[in-house]
Coordinates of C-alpha atoms in Angstrom, one line a residue:
X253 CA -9.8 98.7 -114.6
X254 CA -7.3 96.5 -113.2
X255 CA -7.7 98.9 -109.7
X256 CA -11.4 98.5 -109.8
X257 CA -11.0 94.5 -110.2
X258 CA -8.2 94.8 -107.4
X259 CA -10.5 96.6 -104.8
X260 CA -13.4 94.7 -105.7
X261 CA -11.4 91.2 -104.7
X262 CA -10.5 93.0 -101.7
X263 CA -13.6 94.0 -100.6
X264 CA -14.5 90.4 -100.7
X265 CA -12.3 89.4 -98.9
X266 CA -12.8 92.1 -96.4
X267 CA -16.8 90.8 -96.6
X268 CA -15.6 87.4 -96.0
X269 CA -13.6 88.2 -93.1
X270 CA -15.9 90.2 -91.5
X271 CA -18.4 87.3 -91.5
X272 CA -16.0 84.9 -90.7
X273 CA -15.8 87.2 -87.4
X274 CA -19.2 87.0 -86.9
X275 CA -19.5 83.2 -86.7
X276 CA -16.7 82.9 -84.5
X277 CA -18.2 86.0 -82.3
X278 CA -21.5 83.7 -82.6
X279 CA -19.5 79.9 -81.7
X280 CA -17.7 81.7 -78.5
X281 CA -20.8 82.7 -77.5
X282 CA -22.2 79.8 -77.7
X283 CA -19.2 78.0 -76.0
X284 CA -19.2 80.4 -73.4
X285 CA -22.9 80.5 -72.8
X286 CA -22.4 76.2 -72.6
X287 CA -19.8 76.5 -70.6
X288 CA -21.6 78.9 -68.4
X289 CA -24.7 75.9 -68.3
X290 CA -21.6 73.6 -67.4
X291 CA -20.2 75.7 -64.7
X292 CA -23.9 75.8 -63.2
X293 CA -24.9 72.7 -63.5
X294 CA -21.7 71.5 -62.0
X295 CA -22.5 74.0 -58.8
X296 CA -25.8 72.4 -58.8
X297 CA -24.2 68.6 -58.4
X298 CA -22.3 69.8 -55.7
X299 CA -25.0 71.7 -54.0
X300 CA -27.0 69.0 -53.8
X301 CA -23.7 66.3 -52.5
X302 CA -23.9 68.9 -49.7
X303 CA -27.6 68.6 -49.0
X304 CA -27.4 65.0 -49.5
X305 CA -24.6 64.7 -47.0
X306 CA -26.9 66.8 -44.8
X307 CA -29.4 64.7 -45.1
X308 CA -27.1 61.6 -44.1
X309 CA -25.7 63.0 -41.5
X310 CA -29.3 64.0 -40.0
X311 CA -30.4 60.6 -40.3
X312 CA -27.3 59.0 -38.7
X313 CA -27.5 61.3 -35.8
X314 CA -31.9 60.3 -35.7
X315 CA -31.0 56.3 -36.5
X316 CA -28.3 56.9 -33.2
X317 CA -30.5 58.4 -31.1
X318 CA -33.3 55.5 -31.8
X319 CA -30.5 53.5 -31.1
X320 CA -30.0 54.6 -27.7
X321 CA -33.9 54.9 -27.0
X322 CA -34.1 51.1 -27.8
X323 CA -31.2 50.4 -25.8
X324 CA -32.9 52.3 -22.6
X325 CA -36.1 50.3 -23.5
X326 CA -34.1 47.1 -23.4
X327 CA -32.6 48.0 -20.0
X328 CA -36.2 49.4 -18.7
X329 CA -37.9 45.9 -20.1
X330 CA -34.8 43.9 -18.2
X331 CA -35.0 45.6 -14.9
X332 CA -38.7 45.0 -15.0
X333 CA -38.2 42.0 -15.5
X334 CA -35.7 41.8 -12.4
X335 CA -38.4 43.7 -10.3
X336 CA -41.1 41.3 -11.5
X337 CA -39.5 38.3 -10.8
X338 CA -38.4 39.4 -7.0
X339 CA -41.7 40.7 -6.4
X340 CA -42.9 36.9 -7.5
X341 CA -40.2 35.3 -4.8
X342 CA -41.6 37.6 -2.4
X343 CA -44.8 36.9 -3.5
X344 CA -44.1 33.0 -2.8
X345 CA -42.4 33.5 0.8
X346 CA -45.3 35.3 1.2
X347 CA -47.7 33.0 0.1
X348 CA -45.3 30.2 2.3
X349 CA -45.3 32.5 5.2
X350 CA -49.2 32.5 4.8
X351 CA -49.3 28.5 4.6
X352 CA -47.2 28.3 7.8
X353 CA -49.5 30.8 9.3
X354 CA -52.8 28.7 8.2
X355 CA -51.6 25.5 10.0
X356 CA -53.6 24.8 13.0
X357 CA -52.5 24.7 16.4
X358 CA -52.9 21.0 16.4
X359 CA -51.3 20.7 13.0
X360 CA -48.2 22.4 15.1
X361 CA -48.5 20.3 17.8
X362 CA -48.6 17.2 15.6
X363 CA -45.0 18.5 14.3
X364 CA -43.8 19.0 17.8
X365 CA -44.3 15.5 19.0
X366 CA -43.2 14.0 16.2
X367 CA -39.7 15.9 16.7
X368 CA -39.9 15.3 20.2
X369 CA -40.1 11.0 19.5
X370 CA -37.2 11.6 16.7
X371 CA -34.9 13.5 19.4
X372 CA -35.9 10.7 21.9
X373 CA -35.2 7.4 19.3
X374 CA -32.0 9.3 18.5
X375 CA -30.9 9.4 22.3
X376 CA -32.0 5.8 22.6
X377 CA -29.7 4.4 19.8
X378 CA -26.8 6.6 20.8
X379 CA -27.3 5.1 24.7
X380 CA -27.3 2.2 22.9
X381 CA -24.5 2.3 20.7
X382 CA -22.8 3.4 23.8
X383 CA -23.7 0.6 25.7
X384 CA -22.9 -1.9 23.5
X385 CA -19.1 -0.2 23.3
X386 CA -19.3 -0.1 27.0
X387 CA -20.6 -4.0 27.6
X388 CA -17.6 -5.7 25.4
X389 CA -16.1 -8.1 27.0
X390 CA -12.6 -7.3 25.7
X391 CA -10.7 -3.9 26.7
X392 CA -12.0 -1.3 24.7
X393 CA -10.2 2.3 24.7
X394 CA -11.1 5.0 22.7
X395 CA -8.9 8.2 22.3
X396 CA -8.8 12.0 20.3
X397 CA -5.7 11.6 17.6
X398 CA -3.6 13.5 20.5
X399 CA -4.1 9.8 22.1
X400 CA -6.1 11.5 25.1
X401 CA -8.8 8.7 26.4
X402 CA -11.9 9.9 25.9
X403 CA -14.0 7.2 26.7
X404 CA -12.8 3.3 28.1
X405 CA -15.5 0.0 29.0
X406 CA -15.8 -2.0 32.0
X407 CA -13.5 -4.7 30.5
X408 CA -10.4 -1.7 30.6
X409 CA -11.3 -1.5 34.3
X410 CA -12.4 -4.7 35.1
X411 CA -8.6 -5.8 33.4
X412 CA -6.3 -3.5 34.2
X413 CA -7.2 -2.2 37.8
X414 CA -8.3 1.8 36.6
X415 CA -11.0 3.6 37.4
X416 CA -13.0 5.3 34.1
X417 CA -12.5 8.8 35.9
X418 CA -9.0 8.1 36.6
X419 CA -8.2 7.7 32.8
X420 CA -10.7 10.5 31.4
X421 CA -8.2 12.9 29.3
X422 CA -5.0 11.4 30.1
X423 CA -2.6 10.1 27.6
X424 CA -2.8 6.3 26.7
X425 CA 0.6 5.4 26.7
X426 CA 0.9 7.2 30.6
X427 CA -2.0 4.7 31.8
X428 CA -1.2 1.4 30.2
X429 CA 2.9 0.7 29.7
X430 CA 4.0 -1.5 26.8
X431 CA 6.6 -3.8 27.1
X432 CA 8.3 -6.7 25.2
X433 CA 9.5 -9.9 26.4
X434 CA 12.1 -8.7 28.2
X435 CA 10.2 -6.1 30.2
X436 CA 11.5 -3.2 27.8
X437 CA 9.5 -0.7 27.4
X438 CA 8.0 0.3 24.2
X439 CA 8.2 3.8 23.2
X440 CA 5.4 6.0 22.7
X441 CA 6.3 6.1 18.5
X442 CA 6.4 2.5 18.2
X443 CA 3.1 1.7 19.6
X444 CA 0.4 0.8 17.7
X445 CA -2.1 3.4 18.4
X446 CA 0.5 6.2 17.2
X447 CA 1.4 4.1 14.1
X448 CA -2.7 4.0 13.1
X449 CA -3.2 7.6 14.1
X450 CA 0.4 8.3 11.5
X451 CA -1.2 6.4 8.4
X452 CA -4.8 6.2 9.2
X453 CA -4.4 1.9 8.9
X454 CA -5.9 -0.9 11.3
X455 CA -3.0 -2.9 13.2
X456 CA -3.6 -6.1 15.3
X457 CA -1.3 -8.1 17.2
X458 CA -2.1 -11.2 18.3
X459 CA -0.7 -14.6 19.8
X460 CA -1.4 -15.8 15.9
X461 CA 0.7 -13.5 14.3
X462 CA 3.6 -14.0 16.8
X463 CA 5.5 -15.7 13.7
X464 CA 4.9 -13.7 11.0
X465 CA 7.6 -11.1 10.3
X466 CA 7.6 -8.1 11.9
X467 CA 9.5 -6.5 8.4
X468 CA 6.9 -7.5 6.2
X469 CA 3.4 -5.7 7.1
X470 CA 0.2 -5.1 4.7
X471 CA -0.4 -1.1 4.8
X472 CA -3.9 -1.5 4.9
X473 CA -4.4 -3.7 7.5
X474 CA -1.0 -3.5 9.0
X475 CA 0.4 -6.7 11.7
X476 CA 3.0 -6.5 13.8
X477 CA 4.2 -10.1 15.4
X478 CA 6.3 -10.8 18.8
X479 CA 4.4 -11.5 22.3
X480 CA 3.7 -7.2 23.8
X481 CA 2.7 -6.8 27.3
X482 CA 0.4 -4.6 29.0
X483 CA 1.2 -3.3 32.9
X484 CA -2.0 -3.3 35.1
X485 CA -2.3 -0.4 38.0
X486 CA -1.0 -2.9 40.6
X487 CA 2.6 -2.6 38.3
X488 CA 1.8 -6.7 37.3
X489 CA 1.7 -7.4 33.7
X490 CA 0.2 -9.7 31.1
X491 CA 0.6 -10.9 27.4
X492 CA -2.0 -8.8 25.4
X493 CA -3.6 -9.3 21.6
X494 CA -4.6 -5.7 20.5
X495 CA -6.3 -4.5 17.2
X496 CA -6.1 -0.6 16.8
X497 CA -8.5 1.2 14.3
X498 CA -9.1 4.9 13.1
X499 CA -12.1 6.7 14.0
X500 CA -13.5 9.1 11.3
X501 CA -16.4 11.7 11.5
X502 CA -17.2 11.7 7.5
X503 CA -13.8 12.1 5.8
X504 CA -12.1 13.6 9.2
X505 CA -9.8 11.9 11.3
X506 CA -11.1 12.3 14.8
X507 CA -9.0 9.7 16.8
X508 CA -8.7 6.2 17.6
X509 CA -10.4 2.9 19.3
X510 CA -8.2 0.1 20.6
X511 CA -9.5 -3.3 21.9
X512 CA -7.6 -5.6 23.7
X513 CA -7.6 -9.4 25.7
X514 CA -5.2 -10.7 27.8
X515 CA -4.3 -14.0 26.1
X516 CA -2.4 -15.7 29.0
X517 CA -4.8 -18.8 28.7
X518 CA -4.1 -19.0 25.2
X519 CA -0.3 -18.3 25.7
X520 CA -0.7 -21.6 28.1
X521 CA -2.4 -23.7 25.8
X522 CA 0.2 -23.1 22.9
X523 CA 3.3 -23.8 25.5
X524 CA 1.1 -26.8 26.2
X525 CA 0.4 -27.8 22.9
X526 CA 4.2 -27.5 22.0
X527 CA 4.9 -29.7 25.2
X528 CA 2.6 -32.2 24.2
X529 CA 3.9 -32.3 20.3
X530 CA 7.2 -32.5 22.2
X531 CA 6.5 -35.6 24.7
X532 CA 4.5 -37.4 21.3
X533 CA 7.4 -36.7 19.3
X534 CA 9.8 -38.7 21.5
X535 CA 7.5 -41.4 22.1
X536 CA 7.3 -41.9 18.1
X537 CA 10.6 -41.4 17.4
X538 CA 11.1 -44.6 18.7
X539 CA 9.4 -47.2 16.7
X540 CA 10.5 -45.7 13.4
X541 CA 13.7 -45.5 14.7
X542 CA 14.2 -49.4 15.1
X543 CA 12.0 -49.8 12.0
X544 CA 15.1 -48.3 10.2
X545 CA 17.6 -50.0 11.8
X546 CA 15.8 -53.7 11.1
X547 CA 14.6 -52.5 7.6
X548 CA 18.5 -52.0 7.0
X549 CA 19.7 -54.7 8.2
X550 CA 17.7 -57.1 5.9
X551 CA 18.8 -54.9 2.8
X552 CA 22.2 -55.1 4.3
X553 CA 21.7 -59.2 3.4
X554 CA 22.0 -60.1 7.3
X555 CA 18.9 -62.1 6.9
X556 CA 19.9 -63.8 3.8
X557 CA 19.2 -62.8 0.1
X558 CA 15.9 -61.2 -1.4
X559 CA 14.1 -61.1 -4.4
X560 CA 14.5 -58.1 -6.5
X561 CA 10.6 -57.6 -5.8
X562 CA 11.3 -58.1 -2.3
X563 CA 14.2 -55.7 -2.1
X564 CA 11.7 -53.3 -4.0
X565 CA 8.8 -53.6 -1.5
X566 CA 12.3 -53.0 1.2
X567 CA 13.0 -49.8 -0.2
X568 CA 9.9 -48.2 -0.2
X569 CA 9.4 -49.0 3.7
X570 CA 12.9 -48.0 4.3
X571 CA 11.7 -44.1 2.4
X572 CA 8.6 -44.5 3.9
X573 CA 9.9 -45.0 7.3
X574 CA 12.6 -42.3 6.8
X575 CA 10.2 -39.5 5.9
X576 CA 8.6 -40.1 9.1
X577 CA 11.5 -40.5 11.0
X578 CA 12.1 -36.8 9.3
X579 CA 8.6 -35.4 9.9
X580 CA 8.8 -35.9 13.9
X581 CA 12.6 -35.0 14.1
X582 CA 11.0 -31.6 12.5
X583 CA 8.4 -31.6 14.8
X584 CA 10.9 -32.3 17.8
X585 CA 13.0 -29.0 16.7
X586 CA 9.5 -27.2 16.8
X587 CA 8.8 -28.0 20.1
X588 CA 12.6 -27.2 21.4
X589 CA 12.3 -24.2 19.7
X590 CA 9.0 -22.5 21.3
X591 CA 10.1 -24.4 24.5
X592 CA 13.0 -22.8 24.5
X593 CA 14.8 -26.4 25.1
X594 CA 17.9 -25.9 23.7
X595 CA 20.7 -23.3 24.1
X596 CA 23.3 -22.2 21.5
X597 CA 26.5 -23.9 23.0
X598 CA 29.0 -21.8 19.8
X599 CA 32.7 -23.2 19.4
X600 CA 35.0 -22.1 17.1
X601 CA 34.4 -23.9 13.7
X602 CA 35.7 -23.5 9.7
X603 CA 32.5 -22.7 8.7
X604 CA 33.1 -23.0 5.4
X605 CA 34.7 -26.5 5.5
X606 CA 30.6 -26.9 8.2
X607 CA 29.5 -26.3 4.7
X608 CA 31.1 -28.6 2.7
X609 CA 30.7 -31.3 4.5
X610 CA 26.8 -30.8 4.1
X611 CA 26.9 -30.9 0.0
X612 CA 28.9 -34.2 0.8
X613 CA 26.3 -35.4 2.6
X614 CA 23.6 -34.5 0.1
X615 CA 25.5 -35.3 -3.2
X616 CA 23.9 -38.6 -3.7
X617 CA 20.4 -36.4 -3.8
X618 CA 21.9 -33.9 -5.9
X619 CA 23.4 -36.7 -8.5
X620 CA 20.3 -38.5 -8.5
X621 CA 18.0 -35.5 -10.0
X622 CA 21.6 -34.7 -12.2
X623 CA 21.5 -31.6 -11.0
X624 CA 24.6 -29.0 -11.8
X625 CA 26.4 -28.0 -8.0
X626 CA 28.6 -25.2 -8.5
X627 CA 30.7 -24.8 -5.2
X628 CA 32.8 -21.1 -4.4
X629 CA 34.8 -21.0 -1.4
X630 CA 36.0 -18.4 0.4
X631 CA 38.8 -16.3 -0.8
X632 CA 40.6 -17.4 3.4
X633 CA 39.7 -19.5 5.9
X634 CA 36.6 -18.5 8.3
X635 CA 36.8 -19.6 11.7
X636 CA 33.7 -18.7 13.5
X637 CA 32.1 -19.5 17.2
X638 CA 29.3 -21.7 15.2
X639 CA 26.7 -24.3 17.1
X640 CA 27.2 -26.3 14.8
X641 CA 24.3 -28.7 14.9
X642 CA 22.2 -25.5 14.8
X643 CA 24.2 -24.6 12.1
X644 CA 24.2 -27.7 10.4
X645 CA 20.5 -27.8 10.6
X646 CA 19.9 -24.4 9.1
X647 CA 21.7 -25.1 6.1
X648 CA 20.7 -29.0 5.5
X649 CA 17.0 -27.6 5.0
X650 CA 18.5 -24.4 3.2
X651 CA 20.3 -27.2 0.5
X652 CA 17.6 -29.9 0.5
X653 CA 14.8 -27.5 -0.6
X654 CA 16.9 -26.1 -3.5
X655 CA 17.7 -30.0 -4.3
X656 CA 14.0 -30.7 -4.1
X657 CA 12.2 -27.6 -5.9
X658 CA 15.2 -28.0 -8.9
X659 CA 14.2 -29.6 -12.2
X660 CA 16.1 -32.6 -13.2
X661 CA 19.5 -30.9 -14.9
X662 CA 19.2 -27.4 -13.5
X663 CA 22.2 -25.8 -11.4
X664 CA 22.3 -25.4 -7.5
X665 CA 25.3 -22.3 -6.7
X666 CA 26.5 -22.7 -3.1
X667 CA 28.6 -19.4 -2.3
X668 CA 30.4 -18.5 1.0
X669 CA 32.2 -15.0 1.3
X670 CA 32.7 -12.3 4.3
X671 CA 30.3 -9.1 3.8
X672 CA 31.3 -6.1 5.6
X673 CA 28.7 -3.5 7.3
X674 CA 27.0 -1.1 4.9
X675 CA 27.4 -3.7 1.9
X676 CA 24.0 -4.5 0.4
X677 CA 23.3 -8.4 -1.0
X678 CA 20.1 -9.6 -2.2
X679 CA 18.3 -5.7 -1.5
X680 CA 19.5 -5.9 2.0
X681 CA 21.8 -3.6 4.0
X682 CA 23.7 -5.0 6.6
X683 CA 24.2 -3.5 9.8
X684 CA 27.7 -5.3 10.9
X685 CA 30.2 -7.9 9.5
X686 CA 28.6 -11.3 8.6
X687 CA 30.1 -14.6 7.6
X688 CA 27.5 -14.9 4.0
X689 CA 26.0 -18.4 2.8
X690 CA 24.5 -17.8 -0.4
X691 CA 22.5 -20.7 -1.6
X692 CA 21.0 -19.9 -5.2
X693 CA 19.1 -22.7 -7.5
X694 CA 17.5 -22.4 -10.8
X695 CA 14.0 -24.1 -9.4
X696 CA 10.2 -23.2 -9.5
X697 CA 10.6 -20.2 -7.8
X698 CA 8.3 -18.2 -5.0
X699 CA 5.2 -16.4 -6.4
X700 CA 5.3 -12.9 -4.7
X701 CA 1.8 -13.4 -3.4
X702 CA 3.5 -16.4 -1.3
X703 CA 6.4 -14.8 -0.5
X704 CA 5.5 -12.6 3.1
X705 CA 3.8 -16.3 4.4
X706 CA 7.3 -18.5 3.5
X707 CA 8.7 -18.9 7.1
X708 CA 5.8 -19.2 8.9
X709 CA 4.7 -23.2 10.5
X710 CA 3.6 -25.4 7.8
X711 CA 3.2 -23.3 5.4
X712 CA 4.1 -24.2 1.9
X713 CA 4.1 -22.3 -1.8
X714 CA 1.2 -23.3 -3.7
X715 CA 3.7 -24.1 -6.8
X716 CA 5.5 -26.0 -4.6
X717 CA 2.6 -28.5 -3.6
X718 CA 1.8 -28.8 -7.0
X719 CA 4.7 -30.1 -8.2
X720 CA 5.7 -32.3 -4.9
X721 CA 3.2 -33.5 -2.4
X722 CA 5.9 -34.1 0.0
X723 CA 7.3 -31.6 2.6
X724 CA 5.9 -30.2 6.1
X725 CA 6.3 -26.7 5.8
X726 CA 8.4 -26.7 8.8
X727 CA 12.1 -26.3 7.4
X728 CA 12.6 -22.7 6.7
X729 CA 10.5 -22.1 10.2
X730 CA 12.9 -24.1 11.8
X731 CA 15.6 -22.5 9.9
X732 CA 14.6 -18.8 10.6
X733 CA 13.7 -19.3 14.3
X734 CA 16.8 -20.5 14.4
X735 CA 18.9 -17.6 13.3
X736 CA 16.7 -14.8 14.8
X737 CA 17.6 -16.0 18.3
X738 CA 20.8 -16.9 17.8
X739 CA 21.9 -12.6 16.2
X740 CA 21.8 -14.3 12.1
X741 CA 19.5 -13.5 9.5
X742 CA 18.2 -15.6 6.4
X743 CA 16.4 -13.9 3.5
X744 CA 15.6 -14.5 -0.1
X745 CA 15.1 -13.2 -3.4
X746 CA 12.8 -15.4 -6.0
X747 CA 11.1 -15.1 -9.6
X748 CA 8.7 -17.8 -10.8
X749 CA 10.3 -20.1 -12.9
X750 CA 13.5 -18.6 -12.9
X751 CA 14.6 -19.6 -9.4
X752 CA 15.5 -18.4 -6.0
X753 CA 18.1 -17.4 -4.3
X754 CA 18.5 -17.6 -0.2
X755 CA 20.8 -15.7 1.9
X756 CA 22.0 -16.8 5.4
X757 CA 24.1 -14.5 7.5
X758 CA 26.4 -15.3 10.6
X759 CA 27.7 -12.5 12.8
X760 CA 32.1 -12.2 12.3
X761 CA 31.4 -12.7 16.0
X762 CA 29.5 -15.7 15.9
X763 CA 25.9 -17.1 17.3
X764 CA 25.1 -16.1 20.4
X765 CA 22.2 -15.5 22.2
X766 CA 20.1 -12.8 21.7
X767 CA 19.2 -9.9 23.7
X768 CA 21.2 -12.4 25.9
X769 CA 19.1 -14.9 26.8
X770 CA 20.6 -18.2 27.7
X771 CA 17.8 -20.0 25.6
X772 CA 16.9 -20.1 22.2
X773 CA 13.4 -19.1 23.0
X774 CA 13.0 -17.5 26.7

């Protein structure tokens, strides 16, 4: 019984495993038949990446080629456009060509004429212009920038004796010499033709610029000073004013045109004029002159005693008198000067000691505006071959106009040293040993604009006749003339308002002559 019970439970369990068997038979198949719909379904996603990929690369390779047909189009539309638009500019000359065509014969002829008067207007005003170049009355010269005449007027013959075919092509300096003064001849780089044709710049010299100084010259309209010469043909020669200007063709330099004048007449009229300022100045020195002497007499109490008021009234003709007494003596020095009148007659003087004795003279001047006069000597005695009334006269007007354009209480410095050759002073170099006056003063000063114009006749600062009325513009003239022809030089250096300071320069070997002429002024 207990058997039968045994293999009935085993059964059972037999039956139970044997069904269990059967499901999981059933759930693998049913697993493997989903994975099986898995498996195809994933083979279907990447069948149809692969189509869709395809299909995307189809249409990239189509989108690229319409790419490239619009591209051609583009190019097709743009070289239409090129042929269409010179198809319409041949079009136009054509239709111009056509236009020219349809004028008339007299339409033509009406052109012609009119071109025909231009031409002939234009040969009119160049015969013209030519004419009037030919008819001046002065010298004219005109020349390539190789200073070749290429063209000269009937004043250049009529003056200096050559023929216009004689000159044609030559060189200018060949045909018409330059000389100075002496009868040295000017080289061909110093005259002024070659200087405008260097910097392109207008230069005149004239009788009027004879004192100006030849250092000091405007590079625009550059002028050169001293008397020049010209040589004629026949070999004779004559004092000549010249103005030189550049010739351009638009913004090309093509050459040169000089005019010239003899100016012997007016040479003769200024040696006249300084003869006649010369005889008038005599003849006036000598009322003044007794004026003085009677004027200080009765101040001197010869005549008895005056009244303060009196003595007063004596004083002012006594300065009054004096200033004109100074004014002609000026003008007397002027005269001698361009008359050549006096000679340097140099002895051997202690310059410095010349010097001195010039402050002495003009201390009262210098006490009176209480002015500050520093004095430094010379480290030895200088003993030079000085004229010394020329001397003397140089430096009184040197002092005076530091005295006279010096505030009340400012400071006149009087230095005298040696300078040897290649030492600068005051921005200059100097070219050989020189015995140094060195005048400095703490006054109005030069305005720069004034400064080129200082030494020339009667010229005077305009600060200067602002504060003082008095003066004649003729002192530092007299001054420089002086030391020009005698080998010295005088030269300044000035600020406004801060003072000036003026140089004067004897030679170690003393005043003498120069270029050795026995005059001051041949």
């Amino acid at each position: 019984m207990n058997k039968m019970k045994n293999l009935s439970a085993t059964d059972d369990q037999a039956f139970k495993l044997k069904v269990l068997a059967k499901e999981k038979e059933s759930v693998r198949r049913k697993l493997a038949v989903k994975a099986e719909k898995l498996r195809l379904k994933a083979k279907t996603r990447v069948a149809t990446a692969k189509e869709k990929e395809s299909v995307r690369r189809k249409l990239a390779v189509k989108a690229e080629k319409l790419r490239l047909k619009a591209k051609l189009l583009a190019l097709t539309a743009k070289e239409k456009e090129s042929v269409r638009r010179e198809l319409a500019v041949t079009a136009e000359k054509l239709r111009l060509k056509a236009k020219l065509l349809a004028l008339t014969a007299k339409e033509k002829e009406s052109v012609r004429r009119k071109l025909a008067v231009t031409a002939e207007d234009l040969e009119q005003i160049r015969v013209k212009n030519e004419a009037m170049l030919v008819s001046i009355g002065d010298g004219l010269v005109v020349t390539d920038k190789n200073e070749r005449i290429l063209l000269v007027n009937k004043a250049f013959e009529n003056i200096l004796g050559w023929k216009k075919k004689e000159v044609m092509g030559k060189f200018l300096d060949k045909v018409i010499p330059m000389v100075d003064e002496n009868g040295k001849v000017i080289s061909s780089s110093e005259r002024l033709i070659t200087k405008t044709i260097k910097k392109h710049a207008t230069i005149s010299i004239s009788i009027a610029t004879a004192e100006e100084e030849k250092e000091k010259i405007n590079p625009e309209t550059m002028t050169a000073s001293g008397f020049y010469y010209y040589v004629r043909k026949d070999k004779t020669r004559f004092p000549v004013a010249v103005t030189v200007a550049p010739v351009k063709l638009g913004n090309k330099f093509i050459g040169a045109i000089e005019v010239f004048r003899d100016i012997t007449q007016e040479k003769e009229i200024d040696k006249a004029k300084s003869e006649f300022i010369s005889l008038a100045s005599h003849q006036l020195k000598t009322p003044p002159t007794a004026i003085k002497l009677v004027v200080e007499r009765l101040l001197g109490g010869k005549m008895g005693t005056f009244t303060e008021k009196q003595k007063e009234y004596l004083n002012y003709i006594h300065f009054s008198n004096q200033r004109m007494i100074d004014l002609i003596n000026a003008l007397l020095n002027v005269s001698r000067i361009e008359l050549g009148a006096f000679t340097i007659q140099a002895k051997e003087k202690d310059a410095y000691a010349t010097v001195q004795s010039i402050l002495d003279e003009l201390k009262y001047a210098v006490d009176k505006k209480q002015l500050k006069l520093k004095i430094i000597p010379p480290e030895k005695q200088i003993l030079l071959m000085l004229d010394e009334s020329l001397f003397r006269m140089v430096m009184n007007n040197i002092v005076t106009n530091a005295i006279h354009y010096t505030a009340e209480g400012g400071e006149i410095r009087v230095e005298c040293k040696v300078m040897n050759k290649g030492q600068f002073l005051g921005e200059k170099l100097l070219e050989e040993d020189y015995f140094v006056v060195i005048v400095a003063d703490t006054g109005y000063g030069i305005p720069q604009k004034d400064q080129n114009k200082l030494f020339t006749k009667f010229f005077r600062a305009d600060n200067a006749r602002e504060k003082s009325s008095d003066g004649t513009g003729l002192g530092l003239y007299i001054a420089k003339s002086i030391l020009e022809q005698s080998s010295g030089l005088i030269w300044f250096t000035s600020r406004v308002n801060k003072g000036s300071e003026f140089y004067v320069a004897i030679p170690i070997a003393g005043m003498r002559a120069k270029d050795g002429k026995k005059g001051l002024i041949g």
